[in-house]
mmCIF file of C-alpha atoms in Angstrom:
data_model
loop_
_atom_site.group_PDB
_atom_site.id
_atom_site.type_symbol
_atom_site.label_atom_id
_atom_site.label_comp_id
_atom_site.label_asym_id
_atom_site.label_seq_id
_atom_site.Cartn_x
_atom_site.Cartn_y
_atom_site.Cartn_z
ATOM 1 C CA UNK A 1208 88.885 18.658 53.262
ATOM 2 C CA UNK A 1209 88.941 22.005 54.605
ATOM 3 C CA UNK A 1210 85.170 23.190 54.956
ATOM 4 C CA UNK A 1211 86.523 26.761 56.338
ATOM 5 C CA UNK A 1212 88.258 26.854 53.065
ATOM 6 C CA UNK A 1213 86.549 29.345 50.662
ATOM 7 C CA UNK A 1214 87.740 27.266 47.225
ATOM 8 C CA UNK A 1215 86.503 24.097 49.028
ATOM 9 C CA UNK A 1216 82.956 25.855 49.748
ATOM 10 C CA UNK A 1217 82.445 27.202 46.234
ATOM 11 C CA UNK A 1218 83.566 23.283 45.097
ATOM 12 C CA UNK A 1219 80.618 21.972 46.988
ATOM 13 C CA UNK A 1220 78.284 24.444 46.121
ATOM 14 C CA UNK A 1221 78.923 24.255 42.427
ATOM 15 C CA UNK A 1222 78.507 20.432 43.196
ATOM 16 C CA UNK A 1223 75.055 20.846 44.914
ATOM 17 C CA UNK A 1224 74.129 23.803 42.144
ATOM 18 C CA UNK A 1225 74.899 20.823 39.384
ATOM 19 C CA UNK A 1226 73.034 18.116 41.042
ATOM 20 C CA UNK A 1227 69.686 20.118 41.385
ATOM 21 C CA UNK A 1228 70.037 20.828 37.977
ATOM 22 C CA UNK A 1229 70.397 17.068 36.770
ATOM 23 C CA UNK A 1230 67.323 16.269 39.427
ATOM 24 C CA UNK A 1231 65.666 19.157 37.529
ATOM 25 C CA UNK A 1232 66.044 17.503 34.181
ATOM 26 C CA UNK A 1233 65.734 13.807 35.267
ATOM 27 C CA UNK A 1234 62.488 15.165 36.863
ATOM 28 C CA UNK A 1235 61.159 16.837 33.530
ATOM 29 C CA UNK A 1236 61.753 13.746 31.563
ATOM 30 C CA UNK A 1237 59.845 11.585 34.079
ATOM 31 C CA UNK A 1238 56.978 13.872 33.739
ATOM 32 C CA UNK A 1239 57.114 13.667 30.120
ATOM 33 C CA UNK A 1240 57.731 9.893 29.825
ATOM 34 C CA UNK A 1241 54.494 9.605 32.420
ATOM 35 C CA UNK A 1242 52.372 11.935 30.513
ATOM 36 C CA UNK A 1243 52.828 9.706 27.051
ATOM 37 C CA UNK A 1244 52.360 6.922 28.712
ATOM 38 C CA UNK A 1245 48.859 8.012 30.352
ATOM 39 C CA UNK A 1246 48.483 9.527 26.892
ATOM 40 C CA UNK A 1247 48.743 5.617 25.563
ATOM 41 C CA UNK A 1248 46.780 3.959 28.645
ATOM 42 C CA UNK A 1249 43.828 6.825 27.679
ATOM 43 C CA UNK A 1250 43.572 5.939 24.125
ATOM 44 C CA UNK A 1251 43.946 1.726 24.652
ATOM 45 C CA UNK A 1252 41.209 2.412 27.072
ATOM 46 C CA UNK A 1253 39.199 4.211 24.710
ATOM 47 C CA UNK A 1254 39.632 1.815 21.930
ATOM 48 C CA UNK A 1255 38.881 -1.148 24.767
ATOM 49 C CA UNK A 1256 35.521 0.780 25.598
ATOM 50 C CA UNK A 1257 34.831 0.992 22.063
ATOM 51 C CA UNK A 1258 35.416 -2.691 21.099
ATOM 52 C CA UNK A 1259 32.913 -3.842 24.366
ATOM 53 C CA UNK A 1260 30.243 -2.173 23.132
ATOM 54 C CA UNK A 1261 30.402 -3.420 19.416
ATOM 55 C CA UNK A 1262 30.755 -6.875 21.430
ATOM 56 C CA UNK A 1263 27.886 -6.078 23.233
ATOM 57 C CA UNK A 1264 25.988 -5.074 20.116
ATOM 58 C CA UNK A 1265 27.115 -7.923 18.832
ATOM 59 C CA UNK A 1266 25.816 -9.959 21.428
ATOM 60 C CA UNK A 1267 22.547 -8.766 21.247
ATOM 61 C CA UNK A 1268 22.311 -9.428 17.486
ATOM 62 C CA UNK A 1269 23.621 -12.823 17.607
ATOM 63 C CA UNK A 1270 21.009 -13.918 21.111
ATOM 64 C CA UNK A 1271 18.235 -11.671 19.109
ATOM 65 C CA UNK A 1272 18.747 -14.152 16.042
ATOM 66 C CA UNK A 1273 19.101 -17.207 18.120
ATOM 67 C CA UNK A 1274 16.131 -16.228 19.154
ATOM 68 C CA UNK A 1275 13.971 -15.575 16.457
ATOM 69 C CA UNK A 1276 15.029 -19.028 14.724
ATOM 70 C CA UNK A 1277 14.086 -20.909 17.981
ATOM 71 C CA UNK A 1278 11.217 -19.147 18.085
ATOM 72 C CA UNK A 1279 10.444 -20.128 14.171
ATOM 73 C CA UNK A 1280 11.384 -23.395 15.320
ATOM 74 C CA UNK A 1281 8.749 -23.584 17.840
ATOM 75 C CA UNK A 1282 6.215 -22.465 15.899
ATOM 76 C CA UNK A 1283 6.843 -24.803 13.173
ATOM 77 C CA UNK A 1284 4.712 -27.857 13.783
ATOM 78 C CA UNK A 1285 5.859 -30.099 10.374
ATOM 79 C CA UNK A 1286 6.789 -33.568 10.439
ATOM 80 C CA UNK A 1287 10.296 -32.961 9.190
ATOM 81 C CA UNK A 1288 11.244 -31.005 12.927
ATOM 82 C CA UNK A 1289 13.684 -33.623 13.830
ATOM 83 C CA UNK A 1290 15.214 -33.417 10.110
ATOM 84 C CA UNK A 1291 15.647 -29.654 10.725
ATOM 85 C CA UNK A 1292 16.986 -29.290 13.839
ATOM 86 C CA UNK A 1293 19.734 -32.408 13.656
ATOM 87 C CA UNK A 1294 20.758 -29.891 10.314
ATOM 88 C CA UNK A 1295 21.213 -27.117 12.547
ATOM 89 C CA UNK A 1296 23.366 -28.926 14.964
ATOM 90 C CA UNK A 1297 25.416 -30.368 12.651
ATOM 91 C CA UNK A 1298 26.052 -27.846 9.964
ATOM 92 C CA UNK A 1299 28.954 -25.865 11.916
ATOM 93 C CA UNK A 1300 30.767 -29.237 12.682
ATOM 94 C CA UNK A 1301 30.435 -30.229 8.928
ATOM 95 C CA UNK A 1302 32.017 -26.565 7.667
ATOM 96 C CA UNK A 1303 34.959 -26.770 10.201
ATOM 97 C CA UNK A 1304 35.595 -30.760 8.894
ATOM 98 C CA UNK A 1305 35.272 -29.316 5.223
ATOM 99 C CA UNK A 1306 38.009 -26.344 5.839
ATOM 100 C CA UNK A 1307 40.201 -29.039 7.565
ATOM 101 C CA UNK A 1308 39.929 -31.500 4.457
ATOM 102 C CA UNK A 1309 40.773 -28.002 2.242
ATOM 103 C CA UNK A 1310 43.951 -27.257 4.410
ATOM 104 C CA UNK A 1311 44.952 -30.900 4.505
ATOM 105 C CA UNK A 1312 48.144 -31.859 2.615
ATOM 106 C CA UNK A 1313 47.649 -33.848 -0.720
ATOM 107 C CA UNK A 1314 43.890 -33.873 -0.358
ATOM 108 C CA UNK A 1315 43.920 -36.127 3.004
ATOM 109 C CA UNK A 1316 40.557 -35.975 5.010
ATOM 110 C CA UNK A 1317 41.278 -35.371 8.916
ATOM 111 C CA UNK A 1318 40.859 -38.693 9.811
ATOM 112 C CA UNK A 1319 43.517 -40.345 7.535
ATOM 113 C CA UNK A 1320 45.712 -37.633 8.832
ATOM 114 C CA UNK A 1321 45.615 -38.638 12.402
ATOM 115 C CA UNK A 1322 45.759 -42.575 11.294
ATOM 116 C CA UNK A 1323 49.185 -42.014 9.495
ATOM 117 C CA UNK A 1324 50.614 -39.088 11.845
ATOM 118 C CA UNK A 1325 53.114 -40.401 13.877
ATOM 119 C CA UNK A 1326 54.018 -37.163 15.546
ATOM 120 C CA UNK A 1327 57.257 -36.628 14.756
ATOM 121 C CA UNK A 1328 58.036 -33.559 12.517
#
């Protein structure tokens, strides 16, 4: 390739000229494609922020109530305290066993279900 050539010169330039106008572009979508995505990252971090403090809130209601029925616990001095506070421990464990028997096929309790499962599906 002749470089003293004058049709060879305007060739290259028009080249060059093309490329810095596809950078140009390529360049303007990047910055677009970057701004949405901080756009994105700014709200999820917003919502994020917002759901730890209703955690938090709810953290503080739920060890504020713990409290208070510890604290009625402790103040209670009847004979039936042991009665009372084996109910407390168990109740959770005895509404999970009762939404398991619910779910259960054909009425089954969990226990019959793991006797006669033989794990294969």
């Amino acid at each position: 390739m002749d470089l003293y050539n004058v049709e060879n010169r305007l060739m290259i330039l028009e080249c060059l000229r093309e490329n810095s106008a596809n950078m140009r572009i390529e360049q303007a979508n990047l910055r677009d494609r970057i701004t949405q995505a901080l756009v994105r990252a700014r709200t999820s971090l917003l919502c994020i922020r917002q759901l730890n403090i209703e955690l938090q809130e709810m953290k503080l209601t739920v060890d504020n109530a713990l409290a208070n029925d510890f604290q009625d616990l402790a103040d209670y001095d009847g004979p039936e305290i042991d009665e009372i506070s084996e109910n407390i421990l168990e109740q959770p464990t005895i509404e999970v066993l009762d939404e398991t028997a619910q779910e259960s096929p054909n009425g089954a309790s969990p226990d019959q279900l793991n006797e006669n499962d033989t794990g294969i599906r």
